[in-house]
């Protein structure tokens, strides 16, 4: 069972100081979750895992989805996945605003399913070990 590690912040008003404070909280929380998740795997699998933690910041009628992951050299990287803006006027709706929202939500769905799949693969690698076969000897028959 994979733990739910996604985080989010919601703000009623957009103020720069509030936005950066909320972003800082979600990044630090996601960093702690990512560290905890990576530490739960055996050391031999840590470098092979493309593990990332999504987080979302919502302000008024706009939401930005980010992904935090551990890159090479142990650097934390934040990648903006998508921005979802709800249409505010009839013109924006007629101009395809709803379809853009649905498309952005589909990107979020695909990102979440990729994360879930990679975590399942990592979980499987942690529980399944390679099968060891003893070396063949000269006295062994060829069909053994």
C-alpha positions in Angstrom: 0.0 0.0 0.0 1.5 3.3 -1.1 0.9 6.2 1.3 -0.8 9.4 0.1 2.0 11.9 -0.1 0.4 14.7 -2.1 0.1 18.1 -0.4 -1.7 21.2 -1.3 -2.4 24.8 -0.1 -5.5 26.9 -0.8 -5.7 30.6 -0.5 -8.7 32.9 -0.9 -6.8 35.9 -2.0 -3.6 36.3 -4.0 -0.9 38.2 -2.1 2.7 37.7 -3.0 3.7 37.1 0.6 0.9 34.6 1.2 1.7 32.8 -2.1 5.4 32.4 -1.3 4.6 31.4 2.3 2.1 28.7 1.1 4.6 27.6 -1.6 7.4 27.3 1.0 5.1 25.2 3.3 4.1 22.8 0.6 7.7 22.5 -0.7 9.1 21.7 2.8 6.3 19.3 3.5 6.8 17.6 0.1 10.6 17.4 0.8 10.0 15.7 4.1 7.6 13.2 2.4 10.0 12.5 -0.4 12.9 11.9 2.1 10.8 9.6 4.1 9.7 7.7 1.1 13.2 7.3 -0.4 14.6 6.2 3.0 12.0 3.4 3.2 13.6 1.6 0.3 16.8 -0.5 0.4 20.0 1.4 -0.5 20.5 -0.5 -3.7 17.2 0.8 -5.2 17.4 4.5 -4.2 19.4 5.6 -7.2 17.2 3.8 -9.7 13.9 5.2 -8.5 12.3 8.1 -10.4 10.2 9.1 -7.4 8.5 12.5 -7.2 6.0 14.1 -5.0 3.2 16.2 -6.5 1.8 19.3 -4.8 -0.7 21.9 -5.7 -1.2 25.6 -4.8 -4.6 27.0 -5.4 -5.4 30.7 -5.3 -8.7 32.2 -6.3 -9.7 30.5 -9.6 -6.2 29.3 -10.5 -4.3 26.2 -9.4 -0.6 25.3 -10.2 0.5 21.7 -10.0 4.2 21.1 -9.2 6.3 18.0 -8.8 9.3 17.7 -6.5 11.9 15.1 -7.2 15.4 14.1 -6.3 17.8 14.7 -9.2 21.3 13.7 -9.7 23.9 14.9 -7.2 21.1 14.7 -4.5 19.6 18.0 -5.6 15.9 18.7 -5.1 14.2 19.8 -8.3 10.7 21.5 -8.5 9.0 21.2 -11.9 5.8 23.0 -12.8 3.5 20.4 -14.3 0.6 22.5 -15.3 -1.5 25.5 -14.4 -5.3 25.3 -14.3 -7.2 28.5 -14.7 -11.0 28.4 -14.5 -12.8 30.6 -17.0 -14.2 33.7 -15.5 -16.3 35.1 -18.3 -18.6 33.8 -21.0 -16.1 34.8 -23.6 -13.4 32.6 -21.9 -15.9 29.7 -21.8 -16.7 30.1 -25.5 -13.0 30.4 -26.3 -12.4 26.9 -25.0 -11.7 27.6 -21.4 -13.5 24.4 -20.2 -11.6 22.2 -22.6 -8.3 23.7 -21.3 -9.3 22.9 -17.7 -10.2 19.3 -18.7 -6.9 18.9 -20.6 -5.0 20.2 -17.6 -6.9 17.9 -15.2 -6.0 15.0 -17.5 -2.3 16.0 -17.2 -2.7 15.9 -13.4 -4.3 12.4 -13.7 -1.5 11.1 -15.9 1.1 12.5 -13.6 -0.5 10.9 -10.6 -0.9 7.5 -12.3 2.8 7.6 -13.4 3.8 8.4 -9.9 1.7 5.5 -8.6 3.1 3.1 -11.2 6.7 4.0 -10.4 6.1 3.6 -6.7 4.5 0.2 -7.3 7.5 -0.9 -9.3 9.8 0.3 -6.6 7.8 -1.5 -4.0 8.0 -4.7 -6.1 11.8 -4.3 -6.5 12.1 -3.9 -2.7 10.2 -7.2 -2.1 11.5 -9.4 -4.9 15.1 -10.4 -5.0 16.9 -12.0 -7.9 17.0 -15.8 -8.1 20.5 -17.2 -7.5 21.5 -20.3 -9.5 24.6 -22.2 -8.4 27.4 -22.5 -10.9 27.5 -25.5 -13.2 30.2 -28.1 -12.6 31.9 -30.4 -15.1 30.2 -33.4 -13.6 26.7 -31.9 -14.2 24.7 -33.2 -17.2 24.1 -30.7 -20.0 20.3 -30.7 -19.5 20.5 -29.8 -15.8 
